[in-house]
Short mmCIF file of C-alpha atoms in Angstrom, two decimals:
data_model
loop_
_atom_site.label_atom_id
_atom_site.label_comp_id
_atom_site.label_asym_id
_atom_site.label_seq_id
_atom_site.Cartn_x
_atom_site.Cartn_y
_atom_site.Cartn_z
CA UNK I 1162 12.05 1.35 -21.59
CA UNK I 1163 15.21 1.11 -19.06
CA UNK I 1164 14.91 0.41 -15.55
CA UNK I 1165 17.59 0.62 -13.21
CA UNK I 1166 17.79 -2.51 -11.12
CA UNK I 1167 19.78 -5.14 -8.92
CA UNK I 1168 19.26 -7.24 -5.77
CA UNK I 1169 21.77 -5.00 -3.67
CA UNK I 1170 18.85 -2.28 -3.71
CA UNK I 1171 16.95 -4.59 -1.83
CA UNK I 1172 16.51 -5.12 1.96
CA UNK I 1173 14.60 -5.59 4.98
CA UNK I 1174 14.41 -2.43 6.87
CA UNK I 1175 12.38 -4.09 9.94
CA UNK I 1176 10.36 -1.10 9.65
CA UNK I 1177 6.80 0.85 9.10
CA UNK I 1178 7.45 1.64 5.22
CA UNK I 1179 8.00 -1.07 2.88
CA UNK I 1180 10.27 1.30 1.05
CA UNK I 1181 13.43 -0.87 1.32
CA UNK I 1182 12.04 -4.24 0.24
CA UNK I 1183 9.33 -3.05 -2.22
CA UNK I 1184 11.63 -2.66 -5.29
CA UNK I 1185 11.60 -6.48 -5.98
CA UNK I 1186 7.84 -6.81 -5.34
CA UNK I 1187 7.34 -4.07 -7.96
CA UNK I 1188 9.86 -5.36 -10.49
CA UNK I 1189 8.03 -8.84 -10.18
CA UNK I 1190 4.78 -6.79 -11.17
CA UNK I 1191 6.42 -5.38 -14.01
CA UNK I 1192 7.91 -7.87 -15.52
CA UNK I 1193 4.71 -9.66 -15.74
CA UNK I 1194 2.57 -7.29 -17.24
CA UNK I 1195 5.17 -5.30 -19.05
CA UNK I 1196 7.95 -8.23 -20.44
CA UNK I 1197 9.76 -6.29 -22.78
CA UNK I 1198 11.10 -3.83 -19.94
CA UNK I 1199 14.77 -4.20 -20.67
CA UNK I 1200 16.74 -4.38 -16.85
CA UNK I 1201 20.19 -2.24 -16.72
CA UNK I 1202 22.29 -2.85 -13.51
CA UNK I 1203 23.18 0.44 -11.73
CA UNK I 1204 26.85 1.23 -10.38
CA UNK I 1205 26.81 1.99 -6.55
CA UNK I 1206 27.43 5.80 -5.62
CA UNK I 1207 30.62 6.24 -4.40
CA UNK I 1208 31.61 7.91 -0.91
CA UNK I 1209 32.34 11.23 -2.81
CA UNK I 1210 29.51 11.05 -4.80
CA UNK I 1211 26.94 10.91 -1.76
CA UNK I 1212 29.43 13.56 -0.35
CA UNK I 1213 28.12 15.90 -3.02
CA UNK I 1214 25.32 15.68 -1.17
CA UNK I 1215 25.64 15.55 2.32
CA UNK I 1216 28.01 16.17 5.34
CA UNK I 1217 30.97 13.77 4.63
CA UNK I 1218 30.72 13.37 8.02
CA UNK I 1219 27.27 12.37 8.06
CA UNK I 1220 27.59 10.17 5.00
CA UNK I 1221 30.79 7.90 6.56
CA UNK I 1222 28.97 7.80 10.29
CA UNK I 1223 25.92 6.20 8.33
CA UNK I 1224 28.22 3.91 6.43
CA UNK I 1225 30.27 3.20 9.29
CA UNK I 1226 26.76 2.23 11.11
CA UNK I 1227 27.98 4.99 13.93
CA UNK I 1228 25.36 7.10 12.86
CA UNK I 1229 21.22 5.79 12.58
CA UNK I 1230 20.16 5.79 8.73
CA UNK I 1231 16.57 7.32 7.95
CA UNK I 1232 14.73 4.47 9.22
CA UNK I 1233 16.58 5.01 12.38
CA UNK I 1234 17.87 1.95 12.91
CA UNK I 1235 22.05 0.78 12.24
CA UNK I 1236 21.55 -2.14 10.41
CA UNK I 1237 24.39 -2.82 8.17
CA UNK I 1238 22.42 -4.60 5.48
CA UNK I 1239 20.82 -1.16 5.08
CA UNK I 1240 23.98 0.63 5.00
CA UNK I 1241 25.14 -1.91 2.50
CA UNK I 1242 21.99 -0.58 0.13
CA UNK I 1243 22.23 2.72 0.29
CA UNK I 1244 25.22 3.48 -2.58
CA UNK I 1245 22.90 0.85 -4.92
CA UNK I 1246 19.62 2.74 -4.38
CA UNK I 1247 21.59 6.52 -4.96
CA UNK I 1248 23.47 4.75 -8.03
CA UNK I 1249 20.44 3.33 -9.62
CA UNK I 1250 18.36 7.04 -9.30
CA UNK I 1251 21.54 8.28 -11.36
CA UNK I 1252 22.17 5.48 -13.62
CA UNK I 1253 18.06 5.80 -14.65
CA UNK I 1254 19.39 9.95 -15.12
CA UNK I 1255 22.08 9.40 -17.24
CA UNK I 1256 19.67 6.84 -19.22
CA UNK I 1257 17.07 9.15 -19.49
CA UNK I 1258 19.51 12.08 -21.03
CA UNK I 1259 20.48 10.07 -24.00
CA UNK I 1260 16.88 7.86 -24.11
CA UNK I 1261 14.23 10.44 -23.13
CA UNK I 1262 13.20 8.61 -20.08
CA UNK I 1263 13.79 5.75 -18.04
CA UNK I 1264 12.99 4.38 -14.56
CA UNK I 1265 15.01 3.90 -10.81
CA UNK I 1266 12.24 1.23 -8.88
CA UNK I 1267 13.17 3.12 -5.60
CA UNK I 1268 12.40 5.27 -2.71
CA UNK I 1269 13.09 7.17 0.26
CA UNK I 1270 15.18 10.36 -1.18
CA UNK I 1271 13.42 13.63 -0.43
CA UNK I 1272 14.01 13.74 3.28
CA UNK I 1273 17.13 13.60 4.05
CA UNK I 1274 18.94 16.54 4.62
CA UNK I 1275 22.25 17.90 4.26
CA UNK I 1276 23.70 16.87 8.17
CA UNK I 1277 20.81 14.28 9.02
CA UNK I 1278 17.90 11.72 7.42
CA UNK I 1279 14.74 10.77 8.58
CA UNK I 1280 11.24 9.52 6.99
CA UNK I 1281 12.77 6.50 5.88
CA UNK I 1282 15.00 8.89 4.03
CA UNK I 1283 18.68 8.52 4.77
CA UNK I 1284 21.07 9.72 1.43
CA UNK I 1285 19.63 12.54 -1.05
CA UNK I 1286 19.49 10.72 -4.72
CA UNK I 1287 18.24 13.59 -6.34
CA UNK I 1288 20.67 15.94 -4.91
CA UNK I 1289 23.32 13.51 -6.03
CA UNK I 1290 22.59 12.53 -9.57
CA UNK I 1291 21.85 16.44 -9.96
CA UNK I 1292 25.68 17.01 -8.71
CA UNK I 1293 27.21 14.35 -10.53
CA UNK I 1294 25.55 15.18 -13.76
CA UNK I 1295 26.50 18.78 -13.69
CA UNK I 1296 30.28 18.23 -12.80
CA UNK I 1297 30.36 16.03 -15.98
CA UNK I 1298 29.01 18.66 -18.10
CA UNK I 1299 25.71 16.97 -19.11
CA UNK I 1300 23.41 19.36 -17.50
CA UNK I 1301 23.07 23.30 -16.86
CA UNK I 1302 19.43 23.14 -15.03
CA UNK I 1303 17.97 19.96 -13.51
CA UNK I 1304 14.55 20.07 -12.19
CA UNK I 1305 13.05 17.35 -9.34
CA UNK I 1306 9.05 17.28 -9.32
CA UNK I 1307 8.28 15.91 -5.78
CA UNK I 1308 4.65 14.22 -6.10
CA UNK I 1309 4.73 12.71 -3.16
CA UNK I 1310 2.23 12.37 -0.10
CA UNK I 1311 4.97 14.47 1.95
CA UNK I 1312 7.03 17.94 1.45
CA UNK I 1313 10.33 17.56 0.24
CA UNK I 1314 11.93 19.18 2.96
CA UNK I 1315 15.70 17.03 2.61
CA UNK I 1316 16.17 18.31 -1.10
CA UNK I 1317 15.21 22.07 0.09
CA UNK I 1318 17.58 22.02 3.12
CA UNK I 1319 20.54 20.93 0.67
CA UNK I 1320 19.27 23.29 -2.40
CA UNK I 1321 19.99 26.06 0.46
CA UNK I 1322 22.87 24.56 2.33
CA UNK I 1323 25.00 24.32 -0.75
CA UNK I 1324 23.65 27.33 -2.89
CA UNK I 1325 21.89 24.57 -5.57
CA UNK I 1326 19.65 27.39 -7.20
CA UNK I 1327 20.16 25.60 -10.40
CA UNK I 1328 17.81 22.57 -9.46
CA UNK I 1329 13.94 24.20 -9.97
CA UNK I 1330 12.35 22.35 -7.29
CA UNK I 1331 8.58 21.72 -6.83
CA UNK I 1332 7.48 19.68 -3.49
CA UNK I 1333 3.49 19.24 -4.21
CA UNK I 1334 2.70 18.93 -0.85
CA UNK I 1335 3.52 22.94 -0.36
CA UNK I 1336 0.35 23.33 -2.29
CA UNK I 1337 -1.46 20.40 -2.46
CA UNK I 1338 -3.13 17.70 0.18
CA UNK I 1339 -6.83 17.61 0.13
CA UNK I 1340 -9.76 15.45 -1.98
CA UNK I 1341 -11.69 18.75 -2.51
CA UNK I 1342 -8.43 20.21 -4.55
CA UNK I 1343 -7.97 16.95 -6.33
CA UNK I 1344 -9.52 17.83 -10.13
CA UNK I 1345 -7.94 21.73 -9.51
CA UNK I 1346 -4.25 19.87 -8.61
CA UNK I 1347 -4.95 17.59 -12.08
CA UNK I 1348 -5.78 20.57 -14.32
CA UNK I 1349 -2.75 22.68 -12.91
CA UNK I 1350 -0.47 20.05 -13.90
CA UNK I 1351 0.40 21.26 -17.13
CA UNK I 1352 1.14 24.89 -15.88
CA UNK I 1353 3.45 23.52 -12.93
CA UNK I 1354 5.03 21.68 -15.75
CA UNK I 1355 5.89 24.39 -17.65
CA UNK I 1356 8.22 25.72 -14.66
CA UNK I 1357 10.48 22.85 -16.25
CA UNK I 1358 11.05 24.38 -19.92
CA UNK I 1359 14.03 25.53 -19.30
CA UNK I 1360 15.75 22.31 -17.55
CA UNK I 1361 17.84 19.77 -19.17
CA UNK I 1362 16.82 17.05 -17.34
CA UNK I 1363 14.06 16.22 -14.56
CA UNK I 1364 13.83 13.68 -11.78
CA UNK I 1365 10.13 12.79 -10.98
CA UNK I 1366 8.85 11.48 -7.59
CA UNK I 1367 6.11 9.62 -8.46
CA UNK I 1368 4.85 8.96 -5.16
CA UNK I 1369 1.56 6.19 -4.24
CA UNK I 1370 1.07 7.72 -0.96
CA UNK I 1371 -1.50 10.49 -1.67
CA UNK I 1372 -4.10 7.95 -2.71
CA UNK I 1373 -7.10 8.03 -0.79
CA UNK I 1374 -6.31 4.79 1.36
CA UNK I 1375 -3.09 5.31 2.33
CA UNK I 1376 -2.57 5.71 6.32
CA UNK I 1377 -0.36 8.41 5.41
CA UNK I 1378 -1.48 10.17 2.51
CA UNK I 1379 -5.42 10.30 1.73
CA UNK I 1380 -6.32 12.85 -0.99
CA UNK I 1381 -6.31 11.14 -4.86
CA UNK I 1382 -8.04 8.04 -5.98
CA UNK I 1383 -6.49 5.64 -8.14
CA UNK I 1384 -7.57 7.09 -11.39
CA UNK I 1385 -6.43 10.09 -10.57
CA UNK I 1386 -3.25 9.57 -9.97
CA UNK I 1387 -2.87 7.74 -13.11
CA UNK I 1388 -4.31 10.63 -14.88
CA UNK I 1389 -1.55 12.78 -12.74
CA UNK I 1390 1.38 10.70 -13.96
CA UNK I 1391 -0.34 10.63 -17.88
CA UNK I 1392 -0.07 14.92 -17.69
CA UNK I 1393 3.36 14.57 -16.23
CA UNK I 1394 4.68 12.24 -18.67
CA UNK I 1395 3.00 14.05 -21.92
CA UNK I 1396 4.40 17.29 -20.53
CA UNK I 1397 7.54 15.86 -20.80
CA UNK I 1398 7.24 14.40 -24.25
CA UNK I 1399 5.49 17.42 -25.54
CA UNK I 1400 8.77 19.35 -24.05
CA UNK I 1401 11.57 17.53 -25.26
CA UNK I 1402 12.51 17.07 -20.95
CA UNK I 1403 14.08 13.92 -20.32
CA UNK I 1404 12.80 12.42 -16.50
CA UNK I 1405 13.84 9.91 -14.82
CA UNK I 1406 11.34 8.90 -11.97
CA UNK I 1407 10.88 6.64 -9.17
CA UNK I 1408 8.90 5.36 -6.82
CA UNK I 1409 8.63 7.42 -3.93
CA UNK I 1410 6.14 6.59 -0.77
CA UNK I 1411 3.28 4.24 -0.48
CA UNK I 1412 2.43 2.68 3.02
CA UNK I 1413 -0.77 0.68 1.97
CA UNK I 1414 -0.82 -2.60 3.96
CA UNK I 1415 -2.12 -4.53 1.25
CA UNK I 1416 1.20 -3.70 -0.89
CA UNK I 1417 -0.89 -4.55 -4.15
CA UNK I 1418 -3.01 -1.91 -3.75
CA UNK I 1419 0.57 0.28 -3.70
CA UNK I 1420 1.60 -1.79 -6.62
CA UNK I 1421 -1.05 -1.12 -8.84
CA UNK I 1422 -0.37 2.41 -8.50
CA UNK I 1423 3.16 2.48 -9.53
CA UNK I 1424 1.91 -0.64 -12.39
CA UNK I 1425 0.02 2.10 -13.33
CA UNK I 1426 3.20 4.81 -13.55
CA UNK I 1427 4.79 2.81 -15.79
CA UNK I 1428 2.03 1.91 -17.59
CA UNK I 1429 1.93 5.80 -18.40
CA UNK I 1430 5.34 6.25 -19.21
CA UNK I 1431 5.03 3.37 -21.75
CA UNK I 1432 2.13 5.13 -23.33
CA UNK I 1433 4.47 8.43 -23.89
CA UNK I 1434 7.82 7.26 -24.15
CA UNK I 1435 7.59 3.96 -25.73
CA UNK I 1436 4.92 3.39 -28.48
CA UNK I 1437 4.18 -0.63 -29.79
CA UNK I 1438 5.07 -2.02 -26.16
CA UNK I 1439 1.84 -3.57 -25.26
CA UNK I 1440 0.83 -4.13 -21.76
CA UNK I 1441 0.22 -7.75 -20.55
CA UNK I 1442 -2.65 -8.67 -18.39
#
């Protein structure tokens, strides 16, 4: 299994989410209990990529550090990030379309918007390896399966901004947010799945912040989120769909607890995508 990694993606925020820094805590988790991971080292987005995405206006003040980024602060070490973590989501795409699947250990895509960020959310990934891969030719239909805590509302304002009705979208949180709906969610995973078919690739938010503990999430338990990313990842397999997934929230403050979850992501996409790799306790 590939996953898309380097230092650069890494950095202190100074804020609430542990989004920025998390990446190395979670590659240190897998490559303890999962050794045979084999690292690639994305290529940063470039301006015009990102512009695909967003305002080149918007994309150059954030750069420039005239304009906040999503964690609204200007801190240029977060600026400096930004192409690495939108460059590793589509290096893990363009891995996954010859591969079947592979992995991008980051976060904080889905709500930023075509003019503005926010949510910890400052450059569109999806929206941009979705872009990029169609100009080259290597996709017709890409799909982006938002299981996060949170509504996707970044990747919506772009998919209407710039006329995207190519991308088949599907934000959970429209639907989806409460214990009592948790086994109905699980056995309706299949079915959402199947809005997919017809896509060539799809990029899956596999977000840690609906679990039950989380101060910002609070509807699945541990298990079941597992057995949400298991359904995800055999609907994929069973349709031929290459993903490429990340990490997506998790604001736990025990960050094992959030670790465990996405240990457990991987774990599942292992189980699908990559049979004889044993996991190591």
């Amino acid at each position: 299994m590939k996953v898309v990694y380097c230092e650069q993606m890494v950095v202190d925020a100074q804020s609430f989410s542990p989004s920025a820094r998390k990446p190395r805590e979670v590659m240190a988790s897998w490559r303890r209990r999962f050794p045979l991971l084999d690292m690639v080292e994305p290529q940063p987005a470039s301006v015009d990529e990102l512009c695909l995405a967003h305002d080149p206006d918007y994309v150059r003040g954030v750069l420039s550090l005239r304009l906040a980024n999503g964690f609204g602060n200007h801190l240029a070490e977060v600026a400096q990030s930004l192409p690495w973590t939108s460059g590793a989501m589509l290096g893990a795409a363009r891995l996954a379309l010859n591969e079947g699947c592979a992995v991008a250990p980051v976060s904080g895509f889905h709500h930023a918007g075509y003019e503005q960020g926010g949510g910890f959310c400052t450059f569109n990934g999806l929206i941009v390896t979705a872009r990029v891969l169609r100009g080259e030719g290597r996709v017709r239909r890409v799909g982006i399966l938002d299981f996060d805590q949170h509504y996707g509302n970044g990747t919506t304002d772009i998919i209407r901004e710039l006329g995207l009705y190519w991308i088949e979208h599907y934000s959970a949180a429209a639907d989806w947010d409460r214990p009592s709906q948790a086994e109905e969610f699980l056995g309706e995973i299949p079915k959402i799945m199947m809005q997919f078919e017809r896509c060539d690739l799809l990029l899956y938010q596999a977000g840690a912040d609906p679990h039950v503990n989380d101060p910002l999430g609070g509807w699945l338990t541990t298990a079941q989120l597992r057995e949400r990313d298991r359904l995800v990842f055999a609907s994929c397999k069973k349709l031929g769909l290459p993903v490429a997934w990340n990490l997506a929230g998790g604001y736990q403050t025990n960050l094992r607890k959030v670790l465990d979850i996405h240990d457990n992501t991987m774990l599942e996409c292992l189980t699908a995508f990559a049979e004889g790799v044993d996991e190591i306790d």
